[in-house]
């Protein structure tokens, strides 16, 4: 019998064909970054207040002017390609993203990589001739300690060409969420290992404190205090910031900043956070260590990028952190740029794992099961995405109903979750994928190796953590007692397994 094609089959085939063509040809639908229904219940309640932080309204957000311009690297003297500066100063502003040229999903991800790499902190743009001269001539003593990347560029600053002219500005996301490898390559996603970009940024901008937006009316001290104050906490530790001597402040900064650890606006110099690896967002339901916002899909990454770059109103129920003059969105990225960047972030994958599975790791996997780790760190993402309770916090049933909570506490230091503006009362369960290169463990990055993480001595007050320890010489790193009572052999096997993830 010949293979006859009957009419219904052809019709069916045509339908499939049309559906495929429609799928391929369909333009990418760019989500709206900021709209009332999406921001209304996006943020997590603040534990001490029982309210969600407020946000700019949709109208306020879209009233802000759009900034869509490319930026360019700053070269060390002698390393600049011939004619580079001329090209920059004579060129017209170029679009950071041109959505009309993007057809496929892959085009969008490539465009997103550019937004990620070139996107600057708009509020930091500095058009002053002195600031520009500093990065043209490097005649500032502050710049002496820095070395160029292998390609001759200085991580941190960016030249930006806008309708107003050329400004010096600063890298945004890559300042903190990028790792520099020994061979000169760059790994996007994990927390910074090199502080150059971070330090240099301080020399670019006139914006004081830990803010990404200008704070008119504030001097450095006031801005620093405003970055962290928590008006609803009695005897707020940040009250000291206003009166601290430069020496004490320097020591505090020294303790809170380092490879892979930095406080953010609304976080704390006293209770800083490690920089999370954005590669491990997969499998998560919440954003930030304390789960400050939900992660419901790509648009929430767009929203979060907008929030931390230019759109944090910093309202908490009756408490307002910003003055009327400061509380505004000066400019915003186009939705297309934020969408492309969010797609790029979601496309990030881990570097090749150099730790092959072997006898020890197979034994370790069994220990992982036996010790109940998988109950929280469930494969395939090695997190179940849930929130746990910070020591001492019990949410009301009404609040608890609205979140995906495992109602137990792992007993780690509760201060970030209870005494900061990121104080949701929760710590999320982190993914264990990529722990082999993470280099910082627990929300505050107190520990820097897995051996240290599973060393029971860390519970003792005379323990000296190799990571964050505040201003103390020694301090216990409490909580997360899972895996602390293993024999030396079992512990080694468990760690061998974790290193394969
Ligand atoms: C100054 C350093 C710094 C810069 C710049 C920065 N981040 Fe972050 N980022 C952090 C830190 C620290 C945290 C953790 C904050 C917390 O847990 O409270 C974080 C958290 C995040 C998270 C949540 C990840 C998770 O696993 O919960 C995302 C997503 C994120 N950043 C994306 C971005 C994007 C996109 C940009 C650029 C628009 C950016 N960040 C700029 C330091 C930075
Ligand atoms: C009840 C849930 C739960 C169980 C069970 C659990 N963990 Fe965790 N784990 C957490 C939470 C929550 C954190 C983050 C705590 C913090 O940052 O304060 C964490 C953090 C970690 C970290 C540090 C990751 C990072 O990036 O900071 C490692 C490693 C880890 N757990 C491994 C294990 C292993 C191995 C086991 C079993 C021996 C285990 N966990 C059992 C909830 C759990």
Coordinates of N, CA and C in Angstrom, one line a residue, residues 39 55 81 91 198 242 273 276-277 306 314 319 322 376 418 427 431 443 464:
X39 N 2.9 45.6 41.1 CA 3.7 46.1 42.2 C 2.9 46.1 43.5
X55 N 5.5 51.6 46.8 CA 6.2 51.8 45.6 C 5.7 53.0 44.9
X81 N 42.8 52.8 22.3 CA 43.0 52.7 20.9 C 43.0 54.0 20.2
X91 N 30.8 61.6 18.4 CA 29.7 60.8 18.0 C 28.4 61.3 18.7
X198 N 34.2 48.6 42.2 CA 33.5 49.2 43.3 C 34.2 50.4 43.9
X242 N 25.6 59.1 62.3 CA 25.7 60.5 62.2 C 26.9 61.1 62.9
X273 N 25.3 41.9 53.5 CA 24.9 40.7 52.8 C 26.0 40.2 51.8
X276 N 24.5 37.7 46.0 CA 24.1 36.4 45.6 C 24.5 36.2 44.1
X277 N 24.6 34.9 43.8 CA 25.0 34.5 42.5 C 23.7 34.4 41.6
X306 N 15.0 47.9 38.0 CA 14.5 49.3 38.0 C 14.5 49.8 39.5
X314 N 11.1 54.0 48.7 CA 11.5 53.9 50.1 C 10.4 54.4 51.1
X319 N 6.2 55.5 57.4 CA 7.5 56.0 57.4 C 8.0 56.3 56.0
X322 N 12.8 59.1 52.2 CA 13.3 60.2 51.3 C 12.5 61.5 51.6
X376 N 15.0 20.8 52.3 CA 15.0 22.2 52.0 C 15.8 22.5 50.7
X418 N 15.5 41.3 60.9 CA 14.6 42.0 61.8 C 15.0 43.4 62.1
X427 N 14.4 34.3 56.1 CA 15.6 34.0 55.2 C 15.2 33.0 54.2
X431 N 19.9 28.2 46.9 CA 20.3 27.1 46.1 C 21.7 26.7 46.4
X443 N 23.8 34.2 54.8 CA 23.4 35.5 54.2 C 24.4 36.6 54.4
X464 N 36.9 32.4 64.9 CA 37.3 33.5 64.1 C 36.9 33.2 62.7

